[in-house]
PDB file of C-alpha atoms in Angstrom:
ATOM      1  CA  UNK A   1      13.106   7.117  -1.275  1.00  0.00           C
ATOM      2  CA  UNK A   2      16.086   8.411   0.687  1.00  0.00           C
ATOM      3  CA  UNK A   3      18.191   5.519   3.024  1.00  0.00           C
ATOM      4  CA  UNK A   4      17.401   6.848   6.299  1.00  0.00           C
ATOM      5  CA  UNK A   5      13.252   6.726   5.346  1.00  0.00           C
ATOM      6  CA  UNK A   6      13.799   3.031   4.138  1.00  0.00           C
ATOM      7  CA  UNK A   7      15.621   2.436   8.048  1.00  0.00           C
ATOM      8  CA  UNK A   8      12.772   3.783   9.415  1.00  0.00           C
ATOM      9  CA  UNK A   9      10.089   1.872   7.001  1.00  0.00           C
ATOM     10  CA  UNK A  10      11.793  -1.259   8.637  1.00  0.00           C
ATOM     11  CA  UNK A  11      11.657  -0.132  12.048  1.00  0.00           C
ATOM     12  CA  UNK A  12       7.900   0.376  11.824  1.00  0.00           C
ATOM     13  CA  UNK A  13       6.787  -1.780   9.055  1.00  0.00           C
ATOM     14  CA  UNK A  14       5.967  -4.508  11.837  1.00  0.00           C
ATOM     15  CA  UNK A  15       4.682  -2.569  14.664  1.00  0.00           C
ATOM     16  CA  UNK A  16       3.359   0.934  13.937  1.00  0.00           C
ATOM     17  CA  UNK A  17      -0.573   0.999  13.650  1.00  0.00           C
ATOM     18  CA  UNK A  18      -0.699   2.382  10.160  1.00  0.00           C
ATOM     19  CA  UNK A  19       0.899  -0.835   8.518  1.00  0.00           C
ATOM     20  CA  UNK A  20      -0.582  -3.142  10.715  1.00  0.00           C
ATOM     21  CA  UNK A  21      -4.106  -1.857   9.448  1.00  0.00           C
ATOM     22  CA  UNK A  22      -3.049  -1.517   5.793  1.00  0.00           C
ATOM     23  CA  UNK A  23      -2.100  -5.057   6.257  1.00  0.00           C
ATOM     24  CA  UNK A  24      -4.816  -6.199   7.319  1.00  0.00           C
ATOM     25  CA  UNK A  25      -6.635  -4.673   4.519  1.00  0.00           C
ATOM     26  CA  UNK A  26      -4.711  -6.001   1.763  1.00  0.00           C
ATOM     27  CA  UNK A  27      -4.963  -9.592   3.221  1.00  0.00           C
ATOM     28  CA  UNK A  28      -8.792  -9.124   3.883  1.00  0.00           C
ATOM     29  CA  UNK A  29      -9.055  -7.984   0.553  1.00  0.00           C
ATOM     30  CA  UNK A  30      -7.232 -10.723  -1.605  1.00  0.00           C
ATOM     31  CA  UNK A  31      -9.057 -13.089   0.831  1.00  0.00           C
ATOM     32  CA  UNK A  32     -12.214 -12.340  -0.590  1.00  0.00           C
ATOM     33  CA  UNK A  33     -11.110 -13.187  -3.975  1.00  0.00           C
ATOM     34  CA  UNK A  34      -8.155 -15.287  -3.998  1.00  0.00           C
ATOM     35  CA  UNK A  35      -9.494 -18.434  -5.530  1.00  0.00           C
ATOM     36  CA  UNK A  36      -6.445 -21.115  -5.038  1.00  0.00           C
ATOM     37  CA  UNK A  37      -4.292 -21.406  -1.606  1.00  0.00           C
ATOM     38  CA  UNK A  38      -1.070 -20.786  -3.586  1.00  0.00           C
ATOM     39  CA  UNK A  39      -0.956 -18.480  -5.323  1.00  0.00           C
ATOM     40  CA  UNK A  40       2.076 -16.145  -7.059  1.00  0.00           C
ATOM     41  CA  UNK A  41       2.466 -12.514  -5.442  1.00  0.00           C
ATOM     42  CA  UNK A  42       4.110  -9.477  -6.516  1.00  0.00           C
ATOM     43  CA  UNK A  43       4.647  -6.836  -3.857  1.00  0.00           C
ATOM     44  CA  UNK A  44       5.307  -4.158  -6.456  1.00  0.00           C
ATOM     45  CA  UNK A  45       7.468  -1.551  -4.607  1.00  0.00           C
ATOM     46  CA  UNK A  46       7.944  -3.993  -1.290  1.00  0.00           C
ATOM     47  CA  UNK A  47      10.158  -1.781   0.249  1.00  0.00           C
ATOM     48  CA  UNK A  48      11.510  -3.475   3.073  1.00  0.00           C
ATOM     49  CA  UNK A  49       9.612  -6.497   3.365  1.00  0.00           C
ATOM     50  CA  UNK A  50       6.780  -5.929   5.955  1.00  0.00           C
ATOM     51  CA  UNK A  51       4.137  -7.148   4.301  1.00  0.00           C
ATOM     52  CA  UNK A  52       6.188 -10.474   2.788  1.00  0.00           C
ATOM     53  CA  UNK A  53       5.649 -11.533   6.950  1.00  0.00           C
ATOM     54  CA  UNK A  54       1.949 -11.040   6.842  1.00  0.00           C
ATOM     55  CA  UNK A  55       1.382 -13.104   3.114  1.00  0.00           C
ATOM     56  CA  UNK A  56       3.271 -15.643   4.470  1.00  0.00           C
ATOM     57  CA  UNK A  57       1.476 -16.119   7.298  1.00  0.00           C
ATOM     58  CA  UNK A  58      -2.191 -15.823   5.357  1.00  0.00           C
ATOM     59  CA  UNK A  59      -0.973 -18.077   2.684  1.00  0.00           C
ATOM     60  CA  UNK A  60       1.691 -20.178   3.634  1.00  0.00           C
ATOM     61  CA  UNK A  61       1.847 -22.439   0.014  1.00  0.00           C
ATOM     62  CA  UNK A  62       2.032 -18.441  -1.792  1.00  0.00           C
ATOM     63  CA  UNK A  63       5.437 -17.832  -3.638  1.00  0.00           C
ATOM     64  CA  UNK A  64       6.279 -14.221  -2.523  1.00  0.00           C
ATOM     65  CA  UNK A  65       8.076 -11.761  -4.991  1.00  0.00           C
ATOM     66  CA  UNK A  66       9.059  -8.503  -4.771  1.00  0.00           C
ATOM     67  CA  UNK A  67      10.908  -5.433  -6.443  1.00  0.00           C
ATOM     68  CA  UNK A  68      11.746  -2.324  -5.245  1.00  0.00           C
ATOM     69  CA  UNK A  69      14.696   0.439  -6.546  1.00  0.00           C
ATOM     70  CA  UNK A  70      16.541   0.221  -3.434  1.00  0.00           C
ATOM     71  CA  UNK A  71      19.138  -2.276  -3.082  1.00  0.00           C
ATOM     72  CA  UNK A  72      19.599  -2.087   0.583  1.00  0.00           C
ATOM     73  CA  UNK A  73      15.283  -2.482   0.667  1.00  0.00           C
ATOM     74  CA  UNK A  74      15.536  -5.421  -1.701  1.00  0.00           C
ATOM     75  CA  UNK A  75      18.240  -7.314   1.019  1.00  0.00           C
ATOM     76  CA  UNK A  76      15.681  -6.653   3.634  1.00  0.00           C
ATOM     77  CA  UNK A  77      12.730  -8.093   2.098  1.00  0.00           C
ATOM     78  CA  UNK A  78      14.451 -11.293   0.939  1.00  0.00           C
ATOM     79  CA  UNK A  79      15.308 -11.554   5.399  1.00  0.00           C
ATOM     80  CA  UNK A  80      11.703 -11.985   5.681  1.00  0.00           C
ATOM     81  CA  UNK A  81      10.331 -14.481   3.846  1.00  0.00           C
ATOM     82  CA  UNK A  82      10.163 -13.596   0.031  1.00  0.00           C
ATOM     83  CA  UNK A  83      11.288 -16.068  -2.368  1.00  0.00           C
ATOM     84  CA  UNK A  84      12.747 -13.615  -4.628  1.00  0.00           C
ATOM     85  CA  UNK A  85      13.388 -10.241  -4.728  1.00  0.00           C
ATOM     86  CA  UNK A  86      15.168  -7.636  -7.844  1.00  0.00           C
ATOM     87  CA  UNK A  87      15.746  -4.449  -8.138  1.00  0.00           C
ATOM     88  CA  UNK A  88      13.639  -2.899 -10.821  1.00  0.00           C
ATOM     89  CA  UNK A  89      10.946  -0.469 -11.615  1.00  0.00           C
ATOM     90  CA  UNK A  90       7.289  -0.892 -11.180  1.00  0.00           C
ATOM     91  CA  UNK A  91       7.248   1.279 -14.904  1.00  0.00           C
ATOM     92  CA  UNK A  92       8.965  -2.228 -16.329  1.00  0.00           C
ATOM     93  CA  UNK A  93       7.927  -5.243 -14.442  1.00  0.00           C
ATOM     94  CA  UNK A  94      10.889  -8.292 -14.840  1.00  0.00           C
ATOM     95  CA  UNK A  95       8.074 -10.695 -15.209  1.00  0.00           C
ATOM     96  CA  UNK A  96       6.461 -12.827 -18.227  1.00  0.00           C
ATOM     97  CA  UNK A  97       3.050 -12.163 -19.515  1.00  0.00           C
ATOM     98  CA  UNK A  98       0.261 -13.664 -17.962  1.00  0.00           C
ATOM     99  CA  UNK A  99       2.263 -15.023 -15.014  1.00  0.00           C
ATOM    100  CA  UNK A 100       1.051 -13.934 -11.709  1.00  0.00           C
ATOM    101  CA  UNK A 101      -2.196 -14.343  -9.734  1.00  0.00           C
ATOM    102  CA  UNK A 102      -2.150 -11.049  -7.230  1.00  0.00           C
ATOM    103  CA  UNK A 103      -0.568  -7.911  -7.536  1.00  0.00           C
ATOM    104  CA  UNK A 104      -0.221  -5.466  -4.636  1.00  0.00           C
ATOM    105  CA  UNK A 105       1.167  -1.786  -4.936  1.00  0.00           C
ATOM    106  CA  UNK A 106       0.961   0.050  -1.468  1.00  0.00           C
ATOM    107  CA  UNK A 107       1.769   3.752  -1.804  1.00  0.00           C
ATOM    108  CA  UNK A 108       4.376   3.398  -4.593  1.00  0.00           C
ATOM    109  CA  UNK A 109       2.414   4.648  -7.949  1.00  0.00           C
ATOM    110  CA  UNK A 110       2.394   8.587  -6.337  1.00  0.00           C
ATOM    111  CA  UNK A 111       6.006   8.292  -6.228  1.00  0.00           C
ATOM    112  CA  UNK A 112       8.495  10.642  -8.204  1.00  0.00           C
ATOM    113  CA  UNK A 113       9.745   8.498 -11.353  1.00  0.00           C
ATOM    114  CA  UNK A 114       6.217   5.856 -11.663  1.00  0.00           C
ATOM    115  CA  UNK A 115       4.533   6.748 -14.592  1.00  0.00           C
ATOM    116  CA  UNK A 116       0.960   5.514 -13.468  1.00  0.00           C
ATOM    117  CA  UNK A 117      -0.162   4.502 -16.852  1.00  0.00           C
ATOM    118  CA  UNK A 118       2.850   2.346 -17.858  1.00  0.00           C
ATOM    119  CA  UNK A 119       2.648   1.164 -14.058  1.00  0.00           C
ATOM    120  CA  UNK A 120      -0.597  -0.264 -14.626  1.00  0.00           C
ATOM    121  CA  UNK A 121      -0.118  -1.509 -18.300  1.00  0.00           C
ATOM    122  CA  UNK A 122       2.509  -3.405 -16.889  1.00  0.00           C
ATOM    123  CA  UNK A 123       0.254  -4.523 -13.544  1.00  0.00           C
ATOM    124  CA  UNK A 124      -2.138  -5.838 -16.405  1.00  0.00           C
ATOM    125  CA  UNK A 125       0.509  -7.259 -18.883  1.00  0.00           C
ATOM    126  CA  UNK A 126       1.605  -9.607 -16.198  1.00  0.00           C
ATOM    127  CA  UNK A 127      -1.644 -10.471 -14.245  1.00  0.00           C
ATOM    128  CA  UNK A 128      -3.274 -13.581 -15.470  1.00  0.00           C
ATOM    129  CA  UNK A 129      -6.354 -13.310 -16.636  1.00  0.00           C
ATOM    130  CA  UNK A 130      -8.600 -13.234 -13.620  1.00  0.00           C
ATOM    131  CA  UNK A 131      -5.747 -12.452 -11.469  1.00  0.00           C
ATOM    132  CA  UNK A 132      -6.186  -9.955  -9.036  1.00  0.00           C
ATOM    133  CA  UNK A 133      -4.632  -6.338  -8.224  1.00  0.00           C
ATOM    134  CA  UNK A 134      -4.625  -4.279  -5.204  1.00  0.00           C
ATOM    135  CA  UNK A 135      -4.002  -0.820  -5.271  1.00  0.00           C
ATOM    136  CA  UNK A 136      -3.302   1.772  -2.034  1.00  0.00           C
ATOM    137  CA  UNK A 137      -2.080   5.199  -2.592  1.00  0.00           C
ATOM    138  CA  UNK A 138      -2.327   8.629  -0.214  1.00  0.00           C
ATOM    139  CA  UNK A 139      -5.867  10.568  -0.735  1.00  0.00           C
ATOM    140  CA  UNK A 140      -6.066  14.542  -1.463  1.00  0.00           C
ATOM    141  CA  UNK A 141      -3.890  16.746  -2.972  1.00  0.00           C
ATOM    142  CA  UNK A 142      -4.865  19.192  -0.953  1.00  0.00           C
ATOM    143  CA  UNK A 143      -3.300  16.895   2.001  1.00  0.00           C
ATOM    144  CA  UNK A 144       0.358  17.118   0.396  1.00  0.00           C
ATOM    145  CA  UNK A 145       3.134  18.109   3.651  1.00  0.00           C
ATOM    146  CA  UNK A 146       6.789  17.166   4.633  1.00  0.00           C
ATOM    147  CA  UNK A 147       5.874  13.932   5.429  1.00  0.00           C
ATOM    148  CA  UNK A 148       5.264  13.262   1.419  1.00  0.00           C
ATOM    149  CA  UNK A 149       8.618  15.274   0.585  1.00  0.00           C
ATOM    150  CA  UNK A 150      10.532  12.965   2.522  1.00  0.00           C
ATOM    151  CA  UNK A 151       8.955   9.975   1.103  1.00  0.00           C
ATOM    152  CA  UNK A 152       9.008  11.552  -2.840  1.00  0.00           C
ATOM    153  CA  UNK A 153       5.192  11.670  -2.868  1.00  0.00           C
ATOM    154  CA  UNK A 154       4.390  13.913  -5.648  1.00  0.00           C
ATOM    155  CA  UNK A 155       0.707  13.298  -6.313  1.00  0.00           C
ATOM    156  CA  UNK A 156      -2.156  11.968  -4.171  1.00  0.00           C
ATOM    157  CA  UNK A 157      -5.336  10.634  -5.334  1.00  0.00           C
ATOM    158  CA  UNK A 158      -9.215   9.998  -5.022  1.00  0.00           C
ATOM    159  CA  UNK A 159     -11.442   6.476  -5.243  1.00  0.00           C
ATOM    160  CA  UNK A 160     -12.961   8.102  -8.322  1.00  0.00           C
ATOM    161  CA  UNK A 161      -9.348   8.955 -10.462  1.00  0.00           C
ATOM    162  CA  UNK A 162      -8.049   5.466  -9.268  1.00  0.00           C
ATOM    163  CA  UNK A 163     -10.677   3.502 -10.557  1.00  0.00           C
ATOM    164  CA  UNK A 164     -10.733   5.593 -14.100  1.00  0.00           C
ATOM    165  CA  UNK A 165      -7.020   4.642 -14.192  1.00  0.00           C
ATOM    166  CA  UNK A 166      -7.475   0.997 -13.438  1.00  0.00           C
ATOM    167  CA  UNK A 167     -10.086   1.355 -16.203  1.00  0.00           C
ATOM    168  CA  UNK A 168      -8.209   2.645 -18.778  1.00  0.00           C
ATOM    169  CA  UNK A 169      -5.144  -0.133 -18.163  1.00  0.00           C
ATOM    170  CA  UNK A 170      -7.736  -2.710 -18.514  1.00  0.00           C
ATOM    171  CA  UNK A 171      -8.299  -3.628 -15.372  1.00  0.00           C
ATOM    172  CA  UNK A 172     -12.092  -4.329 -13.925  1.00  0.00           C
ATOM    173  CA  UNK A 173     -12.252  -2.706 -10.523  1.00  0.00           C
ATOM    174  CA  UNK A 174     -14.563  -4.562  -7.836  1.00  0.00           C
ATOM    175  CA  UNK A 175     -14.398  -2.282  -4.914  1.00  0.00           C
ATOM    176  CA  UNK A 176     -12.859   1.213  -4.168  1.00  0.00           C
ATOM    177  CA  UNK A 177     -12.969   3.029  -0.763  1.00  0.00           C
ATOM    178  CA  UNK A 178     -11.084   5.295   1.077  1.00  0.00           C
ATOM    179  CA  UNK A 179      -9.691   4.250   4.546  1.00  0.00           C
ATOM    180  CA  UNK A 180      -8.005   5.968   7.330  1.00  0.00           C
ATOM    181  CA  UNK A 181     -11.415   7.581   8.325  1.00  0.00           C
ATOM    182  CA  UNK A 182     -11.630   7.954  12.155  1.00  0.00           C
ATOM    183  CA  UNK A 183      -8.129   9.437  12.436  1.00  0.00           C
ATOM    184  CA  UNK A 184      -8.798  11.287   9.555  1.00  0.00           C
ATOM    185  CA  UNK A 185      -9.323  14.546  11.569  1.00  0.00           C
ATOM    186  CA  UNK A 186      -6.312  14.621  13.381  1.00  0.00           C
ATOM    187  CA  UNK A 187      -4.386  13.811  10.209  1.00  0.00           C
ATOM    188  CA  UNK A 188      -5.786  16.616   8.508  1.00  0.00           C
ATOM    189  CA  UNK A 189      -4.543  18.614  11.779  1.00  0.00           C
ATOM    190  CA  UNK A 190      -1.018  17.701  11.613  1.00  0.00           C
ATOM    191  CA  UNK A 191      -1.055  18.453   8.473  1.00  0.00           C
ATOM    192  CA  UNK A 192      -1.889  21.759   8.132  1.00  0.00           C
ATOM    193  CA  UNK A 193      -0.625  22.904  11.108  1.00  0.00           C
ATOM    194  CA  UNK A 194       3.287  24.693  10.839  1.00  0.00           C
ATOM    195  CA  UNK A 195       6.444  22.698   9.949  1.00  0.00           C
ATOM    196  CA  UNK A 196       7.850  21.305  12.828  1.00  0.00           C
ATOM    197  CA  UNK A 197      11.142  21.336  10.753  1.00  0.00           C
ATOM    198  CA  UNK A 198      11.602  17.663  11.556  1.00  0.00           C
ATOM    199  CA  UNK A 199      14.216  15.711   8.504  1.00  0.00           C
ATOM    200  CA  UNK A 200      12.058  12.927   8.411  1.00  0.00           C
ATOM    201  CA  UNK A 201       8.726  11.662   7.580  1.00  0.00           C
ATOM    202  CA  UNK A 202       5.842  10.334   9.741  1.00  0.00           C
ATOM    203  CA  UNK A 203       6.852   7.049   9.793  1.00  0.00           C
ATOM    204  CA  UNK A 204       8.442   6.259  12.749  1.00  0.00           C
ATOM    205  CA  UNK A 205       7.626   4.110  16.594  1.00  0.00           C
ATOM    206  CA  UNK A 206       4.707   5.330  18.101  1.00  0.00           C
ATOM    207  CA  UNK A 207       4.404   5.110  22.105  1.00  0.00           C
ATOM    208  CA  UNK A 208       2.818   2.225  22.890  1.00  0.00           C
ATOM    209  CA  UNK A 209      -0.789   2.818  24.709  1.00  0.00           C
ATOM    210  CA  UNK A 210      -1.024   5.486  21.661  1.00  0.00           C
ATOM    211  CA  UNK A 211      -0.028   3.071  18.993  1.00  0.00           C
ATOM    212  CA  UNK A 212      -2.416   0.570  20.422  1.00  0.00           C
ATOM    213  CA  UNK A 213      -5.378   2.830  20.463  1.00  0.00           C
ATOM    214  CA  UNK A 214      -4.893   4.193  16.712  1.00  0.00           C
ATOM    215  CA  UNK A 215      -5.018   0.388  15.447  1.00  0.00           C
ATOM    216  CA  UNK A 216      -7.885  -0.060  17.351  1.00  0.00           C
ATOM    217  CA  UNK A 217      -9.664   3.224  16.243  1.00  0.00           C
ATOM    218  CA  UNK A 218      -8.194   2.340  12.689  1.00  0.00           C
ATOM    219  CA  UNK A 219      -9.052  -1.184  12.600  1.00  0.00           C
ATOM    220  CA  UNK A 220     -12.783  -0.500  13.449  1.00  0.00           C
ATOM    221  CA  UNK A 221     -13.492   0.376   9.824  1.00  0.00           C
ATOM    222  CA  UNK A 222     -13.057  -3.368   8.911  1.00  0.00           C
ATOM    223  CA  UNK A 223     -16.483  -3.535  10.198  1.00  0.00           C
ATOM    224  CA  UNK A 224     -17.687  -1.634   7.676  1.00  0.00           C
ATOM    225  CA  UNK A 225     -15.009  -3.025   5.019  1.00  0.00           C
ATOM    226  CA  UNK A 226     -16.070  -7.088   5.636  1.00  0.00           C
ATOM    227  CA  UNK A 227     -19.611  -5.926   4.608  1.00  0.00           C
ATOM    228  CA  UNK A 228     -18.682  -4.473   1.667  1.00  0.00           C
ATOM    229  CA  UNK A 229     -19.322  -0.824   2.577  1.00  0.00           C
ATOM    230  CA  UNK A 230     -16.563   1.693   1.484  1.00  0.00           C
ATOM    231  CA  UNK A 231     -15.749   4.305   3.161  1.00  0.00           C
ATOM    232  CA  UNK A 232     -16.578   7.858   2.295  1.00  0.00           C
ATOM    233  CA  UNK A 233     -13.274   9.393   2.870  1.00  0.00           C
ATOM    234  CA  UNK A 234      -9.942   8.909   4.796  1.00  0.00           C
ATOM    235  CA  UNK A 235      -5.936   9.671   4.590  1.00  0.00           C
ATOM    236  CA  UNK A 236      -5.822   6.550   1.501  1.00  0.00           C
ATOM    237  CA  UNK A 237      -7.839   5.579  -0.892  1.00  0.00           C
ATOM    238  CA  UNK A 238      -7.919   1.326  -1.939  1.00  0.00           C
ATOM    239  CA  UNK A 239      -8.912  -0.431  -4.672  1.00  0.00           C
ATOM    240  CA  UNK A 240      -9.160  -3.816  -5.927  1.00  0.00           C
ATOM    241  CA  UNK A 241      -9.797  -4.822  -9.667  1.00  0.00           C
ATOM    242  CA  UNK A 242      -9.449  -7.715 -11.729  1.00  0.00           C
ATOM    243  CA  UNK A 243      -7.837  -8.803 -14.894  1.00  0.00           C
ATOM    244  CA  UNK A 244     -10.852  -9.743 -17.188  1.00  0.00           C
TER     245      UNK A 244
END
């Protein structure tokens, strides 16, 4: 991604109600299946380091790794709490075979430059075997906009096409679901309503009684999620698999 969208990723990453609730997903998620209280993480595409603060925090013993292609990301993420960070590709992974017990990829395999399949061969070269891989990527094609432009998203998906992928890399899949379903209307509004000619993306500091209210809408799907019930549609689509 451009500089100025990685600034703004850090800005937000924290506070903005769109990253709080994906990280609450992700750490709901590997809760549910994480089977030792220290185990090795990837963030594969960590970007500037957001979610490092909330692993840390759910699994204080973890050791925290990330890579990303920014330099200038990769200093960020090793400020909050990573224990080591590289520049590299998520299409060649600088990890051993068999050597890491969760995986997470948030938004990075729709990216200009991933190849998805080698992206996932590479997921499931260095998983162990029963180690665990979460997957979150935009929904829709038919939602593409700016806001993907500016962030070099040049594909979105469906539950159905991501779990076929994880399937063909090898991976098991335990649960898919969209999420992102009660805003889901106004997203689809912003969207496809005229270019406000703005240089940036969406990401960005939300006013505060607004940003409050969107992770509470947002974070009522975890009702549904805790219970196992995915969700029909939304602006993402999740999954979780495992390495058989």
């Amino acid at each position: 991604m451009d500089e100025i969208e990685y600034a703004l990723m850090d800005r937000a990453d924290g506070t903005m109600w769109w990253y709080r609730c994906l990280h609450d997903l992700v750490t709901l998620f590997l809760g549910r299946h994480l089977t030792t209280t220290a185990p090795v993480i990837l963030d594969a595409g960590c970007g500037t380091g957001g979610l490092m603060v909330r692993l840390r925090q759910a699994w204080p013993q973890a050791t925290l790794h990330g890579v990303d292609l920014s330099f200038r990301a990769c200093g960020r993420t090793r400020r909050k709490g990573a224990d080591s960070v590289a520049v590299a590709s998520v299409n060649s992974l600088p990890f051993a075979d068999n050597s890491l017990d969760v995986i997470i990829s948030t938004d990075i395999l729709c990216h200009a430059g991933v190849i998805e399949a080698q992206a996932l061969a590479e997921v499931f070269r260095c998983l162990k075997p029963g180690g665990v891989c979460l997957v979150n990527l935009p929904a829709y094609d038919w939602l593409m906009a700016d806001h993907d432009r500016r962030v070099h998203t040049v594909r979105r998906t469906t539950t159905g096409r991501l779990r076929r992928q994880m399937e063909t890399a090898g991976l098991r899949p335990l649960f898919t679901t969209y999420w992102n379903t009660t805003l889901f209307p106004l997203m689809v509004l912003r969207r496809k309503l005229p270019s406000s000619g703005r240089a940036t993306s969406d990401v960005g500091t939300f006013h505060g009684p607004v940003n409050q209210a969107f992770t509470v809408l947002c974070g009522l799907e975890r009702v549904f999620l805790r219970r196992g019930i995915a969700l029909p549609f939304g602006g993402s689509a999740l999954a979780v698999a495992v390495k058989p």
